[in-house]
Amino acid sequence: MIKLKRRALIYGYGNPGREDDGLGIEMVKMVQNWIDMHKLDCMTTDSNYQLNIEDAEKISEWDIVVFVDASKDEDLHEFICSKVESSDAKVEFTMHAVSPAYVLHLSQKLFNKSPETYVMGIKGYEWDFKEGLSDCAKLNLEQGFQYLTRKLAGWALIKKNLPISMLS
Amino acid sequence: MPKKITIEPVTRVEGHGKVTIKIDDEGNVRESRLHIVEFRGFERFVQGRPYWEAPVLVQRLCGICPVSHHLAAAKALDVIVGAGTGDGLTAVGDKMRRLMHFGQFFQSHVLHFFHLSSPDFLFGINSDPAIRNIIGVIEHHKDLAVQGVMMRKYGQEVIFHTAGKKIHGTGAIPGGINKNLSIAERDLLLNGADPMNADKMVEWSVAALAFFKAYHKNNTTLVDTFADFPSNHLSIVRKDGAMDIYNGVLRAVDANGKRILDDVDCQDYDKYIEEEVKNWSYMKFPYLKHIGKEKGWYRVGPLARLNVVDFIPTPLAQKEFEEFKAYTHGKPNNMSLHYHWARLIEVLYAAEEIRNLLKDPDLQNEDLVVKGEKTNKGVGVIEAPRGTLFHHYEINDNDQITLANLIVSTTNNNEPMNRAVNLTAKSFMNGQKEITEGMMNAVEVAIRAYDPCLSCATHALGQMPLEMKLVNANDEVIDTKSK
């Protein structure tokens, strides 16, 4: 029996029809398989094209939230995982790009809930109208997956089934 | 020295656009243009793909309104597979698609009102930009912000249960649909715990309209004179003249209400509508052929729809429609900010139709698909939230797409938006010695009224920041601002 200390939501977003923009969606699929394999209660995933205002209500129901998206940042190698602070929220110049900080801010202000929130950006390279990740993006995805699942395992109280090496 | 002012990109609309305003030595606006900086290329991309992929492929066009494209493509393919030109589906096929469409309509309009345009109404065009945004709305009108979030969520849930999934939904297929609505799904949407039920959505839609009408009453001059200009208006309508955002015939009226396109078959759209290309924008300029480029442009979307239809087939929205029409004595309404009024009437219409459809037992039927004799050309026209959306496909004997022509809603509004920008720039900036944030926001208010979707299907972290540039006629940067 796997007992979770806190409830975690892993939320990937992006357009899988635009090559590496689907990194967030792919990560969520891999994490869900991992969750199912280890029968981790109170941990789940979700995905969408982009973050929306109603996601504020969704994340308000969880203790830990990890957003996952592709990154175009030229200075980034592989991936980055950062804590999100609502103080970083600013009005986005298009509602098409509602940020994780913005969603957290809405959750706090509208629903009085402040889940511990992170955003993971995975480096992508190709963005054409095509399904499937580039080879380099796949490598970054795997690195990110290993890191994320170690973190998730660390948030859970593991009694069996997971190797010690997976704990942070 | 003449100056060129650029607002790039436009805040609080979907996608990226750039506004360029040229001012002469006296400080008078000479010319204004709305540039679209996105290059799509989608129509070429789908060529060679099997036609049945189109309803899923087209959703990559835009993360904001994928359902509209999904349904328009499905309608075009209905024709190709021999399932008719809009009336040929089974009852469950037709009604499931309509329910999906109303869910999309509802959530899109709600997002626009509560999170994009309400800050201007609540705080004023010239108010401090630090509060003239959704965070300001939350601080001062929290209940409104919460309602917006929950109404959006409800619309998205309707889409999820009809399209099958949130991303690349597959609900609509050529000739019908791939799932019906289960009793459990119906009950969840119809009678869910407050506020997630159909009755609450109707109630809140009525309240949103009341909010706008109160604002209008207190700001009549501004709302009625802001970017007020005559135009033609186009929409699809049901054959009896009722509002029907899913299926109908093409109708257009001029600024005085005279019919200039008289209920033509959507399959013949290309006999009546053409697109002009201009060298300063990637977006085209559609117009009615028989009237010509100069005077044949038209508006689409909520204002146009209410100008074109004869009635709305739901009681509460019909009552609001009558009040709307009476305001201009039955003549077309050409006031840009009245797009918001019309949009909120459509929110109510969508909420009522969602409730009606959820009570319809046809949604649980099992006969999902219709097929007939295949043809090689199909056109699907739908009223997306932002306006009339055209999808036209042609295929070869190997079932591959050989031609795709899309006229998206915002493209139809290209000329009207440019006119609105020009009028607003002249009204707010002429003769002024200093260009203020409020003046620039006024131009953006004009654009926002049309709820344009300038479309971007990627949103990876690290996208370009908002930058405003003030440049002279030699394109030398005088000043920049970042958001």
XYZ file of C-alpha atoms in Angstrom:
651
model
C 0.000 0.000 0.000
C 1.392 3.362 -1.028
C 0.396 6.127 1.300
C 0.687 9.684 0.104
C 1.577 12.465 2.473
C 0.001 15.087 0.286
C -2.150 15.127 -2.828
C -0.417 16.099 -6.030
C -1.652 17.192 -9.457
C 0.644 17.087 -12.447
C -0.788 19.285 -15.222
C 0.801 19.304 -18.661
C -0.219 21.729 -21.363
C 0.628 22.362 -24.990
C -0.359 21.604 -28.555
C 0.683 18.070 -29.531
C -0.020 19.029 -33.129
C 2.972 21.394 -33.109
C 5.879 18.978 -32.543
C 7.777 19.829 -29.344
C 4.914 21.961 -28.072
C 3.470 18.610 -27.051
C 6.199 18.004 -24.460
C 3.902 18.843 -21.556
C 1.255 16.426 -22.805
C 3.791 13.642 -23.316
C 5.191 14.117 -19.836
C 1.735 13.801 -18.346
C 1.124 10.534 -20.216
C 4.376 9.108 -18.892
C 3.684 10.260 -15.354
C 0.158 8.836 -15.433
C 1.547 5.467 -16.493
C 4.000 5.677 -13.606
C 1.198 6.576 -11.181
C -0.920 3.678 -12.410
C 1.981 1.247 -12.228
C 2.740 2.125 -8.617
C -0.902 2.500 -7.624
C -0.344 5.924 -6.140
C -3.568 7.156 -4.574
C -4.337 10.854 -4.378
C -1.971 11.709 -7.216
C -3.308 12.424 -10.679
C -2.615 14.163 -13.951
C -4.471 16.488 -16.294
C -3.723 18.186 -19.579
C -4.985 20.889 -21.907
C -3.933 23.144 -24.787
C -3.110 25.950 -22.421
C -3.832 27.078 -18.887
C -7.205 28.711 -18.469
C -8.814 30.784 -15.766
C -10.934 27.849 -14.610
C -7.743 25.960 -13.762
C -7.591 28.182 -10.700
C -10.546 26.263 -9.331
C -8.958 22.941 -10.293
C -5.636 23.545 -8.582
C -7.361 24.848 -5.465
C -8.316 21.225 -4.746
C -4.702 19.975 -4.529
C -1.809 20.325 -2.094
C 0.983 20.173 -4.658
C 0.704 21.192 -8.311
C 3.331 20.711 -10.997
C 2.714 22.420 -14.331
C 4.671 21.043 -17.280
C 5.193 22.817 -20.587
C 7.674 23.080 -23.423
C 10.240 25.850 -23.329
C 11.755 27.870 -26.154
C 14.319 29.509 -23.842
C 17.626 29.494 -25.705
C 19.621 29.457 -22.470
C 17.893 26.365 -21.151
C 19.473 22.924 -21.302
C 17.255 19.866 -20.887
C 14.723 21.174 -18.351
C 14.135 23.412 -15.400
C 11.802 23.076 -12.432
C 11.001 26.206 -10.458
C 8.709 27.127 -7.627
C 5.867 29.393 -8.631
C 5.030 32.393 -6.514
C 1.774 34.243 -6.978
C 3.720 37.466 -6.565
C 5.142 36.682 -10.001
C 1.661 36.914 -11.497
C 1.078 39.659 -13.964
C -1.670 40.272 -16.425
C -0.744 38.306 -19.514
C -0.881 40.204 -22.730
C -2.950 37.458 -24.294
C -5.347 35.163 -22.464
C -3.956 32.416 -24.705
C -0.895 32.377 -22.472
C -2.217 32.403 -18.935
C 0.778 31.700 -16.729
C 1.098 29.282 -13.822
C 1.689 32.254 -11.505
C -1.506 33.828 -12.773
C -3.481 30.648 -12.149
C -2.013 30.374 -8.629
C -2.863 34.011 -7.953
C -6.472 33.396 -9.049
C -6.664 30.327 -6.827
C -5.544 32.355 -3.837
C -7.740 35.344 -4.491
C -10.897 33.586 -5.631
C -10.814 30.350 -3.636
C -8.440 31.157 -0.764
C -6.245 28.194 -1.603
C -2.461 28.244 -2.118
C -1.174 24.872 -3.294
C 2.591 24.421 -3.356
C 3.118 25.058 -7.047
C 5.961 24.322 -9.447
C 6.471 24.747 -13.151
C 8.664 22.461 -15.187
C 9.847 23.716 -18.554
C 11.306 21.139 -20.918
C 13.492 22.411 -23.728
C 11.977 22.007 -27.192
C 13.407 22.714 -30.628
C 10.844 22.151 -33.401
C 7.420 23.797 -33.657
C 5.932 23.004 -37.063
C 2.478 21.602 -37.768
C 3.405 17.999 -37.126
C 2.822 15.404 -34.462
C 5.721 13.835 -32.641
C 8.664 15.151 -30.658
C 12.098 15.884 -32.023
C 14.859 13.492 -30.977
C 16.553 16.063 -28.757
C 13.275 16.937 -27.072
C 12.675 13.263 -26.318
C 15.995 13.103 -24.493
C 15.098 16.150 -22.443
C 11.691 14.662 -21.729
C 13.265 11.492 -20.349
C 15.609 13.477 -18.130
C 12.715 15.545 -16.883
C 10.602 12.473 -16.259
C 13.304 10.853 -14.132
C 13.676 14.006 -12.081
C 9.951 14.545 -11.640
C 9.116 11.013 -10.606
C 11.934 11.056 -8.033
C 10.388 14.193 -6.616
C 6.904 12.708 -6.637
C 8.158 9.578 -4.929
C 9.769 11.767 -2.302
C 6.423 13.416 -1.613
C 4.850 10.016 -1.047
C 5.401 7.771 1.969
C 6.638 4.641 0.263
C 6.226 1.340 2.040
C 6.946 -0.992 -0.820
C 7.234 -1.343 -4.566
C 9.589 1.536 -5.249
C 13.381 1.233 -5.183
C 15.207 3.365 -2.620
C 17.121 5.069 -5.427
C 13.905 6.734 -6.562
C 13.571 8.693 -3.332
C 15.021 12.197 -3.225
C 8.096 65.517 -38.181
C 5.403 62.916 -38.794
C 5.349 60.173 -36.213
C 4.395 56.552 -36.334
C 3.086 54.998 -33.155
C 3.056 51.258 -32.839
C 1.189 49.176 -30.304
C 2.648 45.677 -30.446
C 1.191 43.304 -29.555
C -2.356 44.223 -28.668
C -3.090 43.417 -25.057
C -5.837 41.104 -23.915
C -6.768 39.588 -27.268
C -5.800 36.133 -28.415
C -2.554 35.907 -30.390
C -0.289 38.661 -31.609
C -1.057 41.816 -33.513
C 0.537 45.182 -34.061
C -1.163 48.531 -34.418
C 0.648 51.258 -36.335
C -0.610 54.829 -36.132
C 0.903 57.521 -38.338
C 0.655 61.080 -37.101
C 1.591 64.230 -39.051
C 3.424 67.312 -37.810
C 0.237 68.807 -36.385
C -0.389 65.696 -34.308
C -3.302 64.525 -36.440
C -3.734 60.861 -37.256
C -3.063 60.269 -40.922
C -3.448 56.510 -41.099
C -3.896 53.520 -38.816
C -3.383 49.878 -39.533
C -3.858 46.643 -37.655
C -1.044 44.297 -38.707
C -1.240 40.589 -38.214
C 2.210 39.179 -37.611
C 1.339 35.495 -37.630
C 1.845 33.428 -40.758
C -0.283 30.338 -40.746
C 0.243 28.195 -43.835
C -2.263 25.668 -42.566
C -4.177 25.423 -45.843
C -1.075 24.080 -47.556
C -0.140 21.844 -44.676
C -3.338 19.754 -44.869
C -2.990 19.064 -48.588
C -2.193 15.426 -49.232
C -3.656 14.272 -45.902
C -6.641 11.875 -45.828
C -9.827 13.906 -45.618
C -11.079 12.173 -42.477
C -8.129 13.634 -40.545
C -9.311 17.195 -41.153
C -11.643 17.582 -38.122
C -8.768 16.701 -35.797
C -5.971 18.398 -37.772
C -7.741 21.744 -37.919
C -7.820 21.940 -34.148
C -4.092 22.641 -34.264
C -4.935 25.995 -35.816
C -5.903 27.536 -32.550
C -5.924 26.540 -28.920
C -8.692 29.021 -28.202
C -11.430 27.875 -30.551
C -10.504 24.360 -31.680
C -14.108 23.162 -31.381
C -15.350 25.672 -33.952
C -12.802 24.457 -36.486
C -13.528 20.845 -35.582
C -17.244 21.289 -36.295
C -16.820 23.379 -39.457
C -14.467 20.748 -40.874
C -16.861 17.960 -39.920
C -19.706 19.756 -41.669
C -17.628 20.067 -44.835
C -16.823 16.375 -44.719
C -20.484 15.493 -44.159
C -21.014 16.747 -47.694
C -18.092 14.728 -49.022
C -19.294 11.461 -47.475
C -22.832 12.024 -48.724
C -24.413 12.914 -45.382
C -25.965 16.109 -46.647
C -25.239 19.790 -46.337
C -26.298 20.318 -42.736
C -29.696 18.692 -42.270
C -28.705 15.133 -43.112
C -27.417 13.819 -39.795
C -29.385 11.711 -37.350
C -31.098 13.519 -34.491
C -28.420 12.509 -31.987
C -25.639 13.463 -34.408
C -27.074 16.882 -35.034
C -27.890 17.607 -31.403
C -24.616 16.361 -29.949
C -22.737 18.636 -32.325
C -24.998 21.521 -31.406
C -24.440 20.898 -27.721
C -20.673 20.846 -28.283
C -20.944 24.075 -30.240
C -23.037 25.823 -27.611
C -20.546 24.768 -24.941
C -17.766 26.341 -26.965
C -19.821 29.448 -27.657
C -20.738 29.890 -24.015
C -17.243 29.537 -22.582
C -15.607 31.664 -25.253
C -17.991 34.579 -24.835
C -17.786 34.315 -21.059
C -13.999 34.477 -21.094
C -14.100 37.525 -23.308
C -16.549 39.434 -21.188
C -15.352 38.602 -17.692
C -11.613 38.553 -18.263
C -10.882 40.594 -21.357
C -13.378 43.432 -21.572
C -14.839 43.845 -18.070
C -11.813 45.783 -16.752
C -12.582 48.591 -19.191
C -16.221 48.716 -18.080
C -15.474 48.513 -14.385
C -12.597 50.965 -14.249
C -12.867 53.084 -17.391
C -10.715 53.340 -20.484
C -8.424 55.968 -18.974
C -8.018 54.365 -15.575
C -4.735 53.268 -14.077
C -3.495 50.249 -16.036
C -2.320 48.769 -12.747
C -5.962 48.043 -11.869
C -7.523 48.071 -15.342
C -7.030 44.324 -15.656
C -8.453 41.110 -14.292
C -6.437 41.353 -11.099
C -8.134 44.670 -10.466
C -11.479 43.017 -11.127
C -10.656 40.363 -8.550
C -9.702 42.947 -5.955
C -12.813 45.060 -6.414
C -15.443 42.717 -7.849
C -14.511 39.265 -6.672
C -17.952 37.746 -7.220
C -17.813 38.696 -10.902
C -14.394 37.088 -11.295
C -15.557 33.867 -9.583
C -18.619 33.694 -11.806
C -16.455 34.060 -14.872
C -14.252 31.174 -13.788
C -17.155 28.849 -13.011
C -19.067 29.705 -16.175
C -15.951 28.983 -18.201
C -15.529 25.681 -16.390
C -19.114 24.731 -17.152
C -18.695 25.415 -20.869
C -15.504 23.390 -20.923
C -17.260 20.491 -19.208
C -19.965 20.540 -21.896
C -17.242 20.367 -24.529
C -15.433 17.568 -22.722
C -18.526 15.368 -22.513
C -19.465 15.930 -26.155
C -16.065 16.061 -27.863
C -14.679 13.185 -25.849
C -11.513 14.863 -24.618
C -10.060 18.284 -23.974
C -7.295 18.192 -26.549
C -7.948 17.175 -30.172
C -11.503 16.136 -29.420
C -12.893 13.556 -31.806
C -16.600 13.935 -31.142
C -17.546 15.038 -34.657
C -16.658 12.675 -37.488
C -17.696 12.729 -41.156
C -21.384 11.872 -41.228
C -22.048 12.203 -37.514
C -20.496 11.753 -34.121
C -18.601 9.048 -32.287
C -20.423 9.167 -28.972
C -23.757 10.099 -27.516
C -24.386 11.667 -24.117
C -24.863 9.176 -21.332
C -27.551 9.659 -18.693
C -24.831 10.207 -16.097
C -23.191 12.906 -18.220
C -26.525 14.553 -18.867
C -27.383 14.639 -15.177
C -23.986 16.038 -14.302
C -24.429 18.956 -16.689
C -28.131 19.533 -16.188
C -28.432 19.116 -12.435
C -24.930 19.286 -11.038
C -24.285 20.743 -7.596
C -24.422 24.525 -7.560
C -23.160 26.341 -9.486
C -22.334 23.704 -12.080
C -25.797 23.222 -13.536
C -27.761 24.581 -16.453
C -30.196 26.670 -14.416
C -27.386 28.537 -12.648
C -25.698 29.259 -15.962
C -28.922 30.804 -17.287
C -29.300 32.822 -14.083
C -25.747 34.157 -14.253
C -26.099 34.940 -17.948
C -29.106 37.114 -17.147
C -27.072 38.847 -14.416
C -24.153 39.529 -16.766
C -26.528 41.212 -19.198
C -27.977 43.320 -16.424
C -24.460 44.397 -15.482
C -23.685 45.584 -18.985
C -26.997 47.348 -19.425
C -26.421 49.228 -16.181
C -22.984 50.261 -17.436
C -24.488 51.350 -20.737
C -27.108 53.422 -18.975
C -24.414 55.271 -17.024
C -22.069 55.682 -19.998
C -24.428 56.022 -22.927
C -22.489 58.605 -24.888
C -19.228 56.696 -24.744
C -20.770 53.315 -25.587
C -22.925 54.663 -28.405
C -20.373 56.879 -30.115
C -17.205 54.828 -29.701
C -16.128 53.550 -33.140
C -19.609 53.973 -34.580
C -19.526 53.513 -38.331
C -21.904 52.056 -40.932
C -21.188 48.655 -42.399
C -22.674 45.574 -43.952
C -23.292 42.597 -41.670
C -23.128 38.883 -42.471
C -24.161 35.691 -40.696
C -25.785 32.344 -41.281
C -29.440 32.142 -40.279
C -31.953 29.325 -40.061
C -34.191 29.184 -43.088
C -37.062 30.753 -41.147
C -34.820 33.652 -40.050
C -34.075 32.385 -36.550
C -30.629 32.628 -35.023
C -28.838 29.337 -35.607
C -25.113 29.252 -34.951
C -24.651 25.687 -36.211
C -26.444 25.489 -39.551
C -28.258 27.744 -41.971
C -28.096 29.879 -45.096
C -25.892 32.882 -45.727
C -27.497 36.269 -45.305
C -26.108 39.793 -45.310
C -27.688 43.188 -44.759
C -26.340 46.673 -45.355
C -26.065 49.444 -42.765
C -29.748 50.306 -43.236
C -31.011 46.754 -43.047
C -31.498 46.120 -46.751
C -30.747 42.519 -47.637
C -27.664 42.304 -49.890
C -27.107 38.546 -49.715
C -30.384 36.739 -49.693
C -30.258 33.373 -47.926
C -27.805 31.639 -50.243
C -26.626 28.066 -49.906
C -23.341 27.874 -47.967
C -22.012 25.420 -50.560
C -21.980 28.349 -53.020
C -20.088 30.741 -50.717
C -17.246 31.190 -53.219
C -19.645 32.597 -55.792
C -20.351 35.484 -53.449
C -17.282 35.994 -51.239
C -13.709 36.710 -52.278
C -10.562 37.599 -50.299
C -8.267 40.497 -51.091
C -4.586 40.348 -50.205
C -2.790 43.493 -49.007
C 0.960 43.816 -48.826
C 1.111 44.998 -45.214
C -0.707 42.126 -43.503
C -0.714 38.344 -43.594
C -4.451 38.393 -42.957
C -6.741 38.698 -46.004
C -9.703 41.041 -46.521
C -12.927 39.238 -47.519
C -15.682 41.094 -49.353
C -18.942 40.455 -51.211
C -18.053 40.072 -54.867
C -21.198 41.573 -56.341
C -20.653 44.783 -54.354
C -16.882 45.030 -54.841
C -13.784 45.507 -52.692
C -14.440 49.098 -51.752
C -17.934 48.666 -50.308
C -18.382 44.908 -50.096
C -16.624 44.327 -46.747
C -18.775 43.313 -43.813
C -18.813 42.652 -40.077
C -19.366 39.230 -38.517
C -19.805 38.052 -34.944
C -22.345 38.919 -32.255
C -23.293 42.398 -33.501
C -23.616 41.209 -37.094
C -25.639 38.148 -36.098
C -28.174 40.191 -34.171
C -28.420 42.580 -37.109
C -29.047 39.762 -39.563
C -31.420 37.352 -37.788
C -35.159 37.914 -37.435
C -35.546 36.350 -33.990
C -33.845 34.194 -31.359
C -35.622 30.898 -30.652
C -35.197 30.922 -26.859
C -37.538 33.022 -24.707
C -35.198 34.955 -22.410
C -32.699 35.771 -25.154
C -35.538 36.719 -27.500
C -36.815 39.224 -24.956
C -33.334 40.766 -24.721
C -33.093 40.729 -28.519
C -36.287 42.739 -28.795
C -34.875 45.351 -26.437
C -31.637 45.400 -28.427
C -33.466 45.916 -31.730
C -35.749 48.558 -30.274
C -32.715 50.626 -29.276
C -31.991 51.294 -32.944
C -35.658 51.263 -33.959
C -35.312 47.971 -35.770
C -32.420 49.158 -37.935
C -28.959 47.536 -37.820
C -26.784 48.490 -34.890
C -23.426 49.842 -36.105
C -21.928 50.812 -32.755
C -18.767 48.813 -32.069
C -19.107 48.663 -28.297
C -22.552 47.174 -28.723
C -20.704 44.010 -29.685
C -20.498 43.452 -25.931
C -24.245 43.792 -25.503
C -24.885 41.421 -28.404
C -22.278 39.011 -27.062
C -23.983 38.776 -23.707
C -27.352 38.167 -25.353
C -25.669 35.273 -27.121
C -24.302 33.979 -23.796
C -27.892 33.817 -22.568
C -29.041 32.184 -25.812
C -26.311 29.559 -25.512
C -27.167 28.859 -21.858
C -30.845 28.383 -22.713
C -30.057 26.106 -25.647
C -27.658 24.018 -23.559
C -30.431 23.525 -21.013
C -32.944 22.625 -23.743
C -30.629 20.143 -25.412
C -29.707 18.448 -22.149
C -33.390 17.713 -21.585
C -33.743 16.159 -25.046
C -33.785 12.321 -24.933
C -32.472 12.181 -28.522
C -29.000 12.741 -27.062
C -29.048 9.165 -25.753
C -29.853 7.624 -29.143
C -27.468 5.131 -30.665
C -27.664 5.869 -34.409
C -24.568 8.036 -34.605
C -23.464 8.121 -38.252
C -24.981 8.595 -41.710
C -23.240 7.819 -45.001
C -24.279 8.268 -48.603
C -22.764 8.757 -52.015
C -19.336 10.330 -51.848
C -18.476 13.581 -53.637
C -15.165 15.393 -53.946
C -16.057 18.807 -52.580
C -17.588 19.990 -49.339
C -18.102 23.296 -47.562
C -18.843 23.674 -43.874
C -19.972 27.040 -42.535
C -20.621 27.688 -38.880
C -21.039 30.700 -36.631
C -18.007 30.534 -34.368
C -18.054 32.818 -31.307
C -16.123 35.461 -33.219
C -18.108 35.176 -36.409
C -18.772 33.225 -39.580
C -16.248 30.487 -40.193
C -15.811 28.854 -43.596
C -14.088 25.507 -44.232
C -13.852 24.301 -47.848
C -12.157 21.043 -48.824
C -11.713 19.176 -52.074
C -10.360 15.661 -52.391
C -9.010 13.368 -55.110
C -9.892 9.749 -55.884
C -7.375 8.615 -53.266
C -9.315 10.474 -50.566
C -6.512 12.971 -50.137
C -7.190 16.655 -49.568
C -6.176 18.588 -52.685
C -7.557 21.949 -51.709
C -8.329 23.609 -48.407
C -9.671 27.115 -48.101
C -10.441 28.542 -44.688
C -11.925 31.947 -44.009
C -11.733 32.305 -40.280
C -14.010 34.577 -38.313
C -11.427 37.193 -37.417
C -10.364 37.469 -41.058
C -13.920 38.427 -41.960
C -13.649 41.281 -39.449
C -10.307 42.499 -40.727
C -11.586 45.590 -42.526
C -14.060 46.545 -39.766
C -11.327 46.300 -37.153
C -9.069 48.511 -39.219
C -11.867 51.058 -39.550
C -12.523 50.926 -35.826
C -8.839 51.495 -35.086
C -8.683 54.422 -37.494
C -11.787 56.093 -36.089
C -10.678 55.630 -32.508
C -7.161 56.847 -33.141
C -8.522 60.008 -34.773
C -11.054 60.538 -32.032
C -8.645 60.149 -29.124
C -5.318 61.239 -30.539
C -5.930 64.037 -33.029
C -4.196 67.244 -32.019
C -2.902 65.823 -28.783
C 0.616 66.751 -27.835
C 1.195 63.657 -25.806
C 0.119 60.095 -26.392
C -1.062 58.571 -23.137
C -1.615 55.015 -21.980
C -5.346 55.713 -21.929
C -5.326 56.769 -25.584
C -3.506 53.640 -26.605
C -5.881 51.552 -24.553
C -8.786 53.224 -26.350
C -7.477 51.856 -29.638
C -7.191 48.458 -28.074
C -10.753 48.733 -26.697
C -11.889 49.177 -30.277
C -10.119 45.996 -31.327
C -11.201 44.027 -28.257
C -14.872 44.694 -29.022
C -14.470 42.317 -31.967
C -12.911 39.634 -29.761
C -10.356 38.809 -32.444
C -8.383 35.602 -32.307
C -5.094 36.363 -33.971
C -4.207 32.785 -33.376
C -1.166 31.100 -32.087
C -1.064 27.367 -31.569
C 2.105 27.348 -29.533
C 2.555 28.803 -26.112
C 5.789 27.327 -24.911
C 7.438 29.011 -21.951
C 9.637 31.900 -22.995
C 7.367 33.453 -25.615
C 8.083 37.007 -26.640
C 7.150 39.732 -24.206
C 4.754 42.552 -25.006
C 6.510 45.562 -26.458
C 5.133 48.954 -27.448
C 7.104 51.072 -29.842
C 6.871 54.732 -30.725
C 8.630 55.290 -34.016
C 8.957 58.217 -36.388
C 8.162 58.094 -40.094
C 11.699 56.865 -40.720
C 11.045 53.911 -38.415
C 13.478 55.288 -35.874
C 12.467 54.215 -32.399
C 11.511 57.178 -30.267
C 10.227 55.313 -27.239
C 9.494 51.772 -26.128
C 7.339 50.257 -23.437
C 7.197 46.678 -22.195
C 4.426 44.761 -20.499
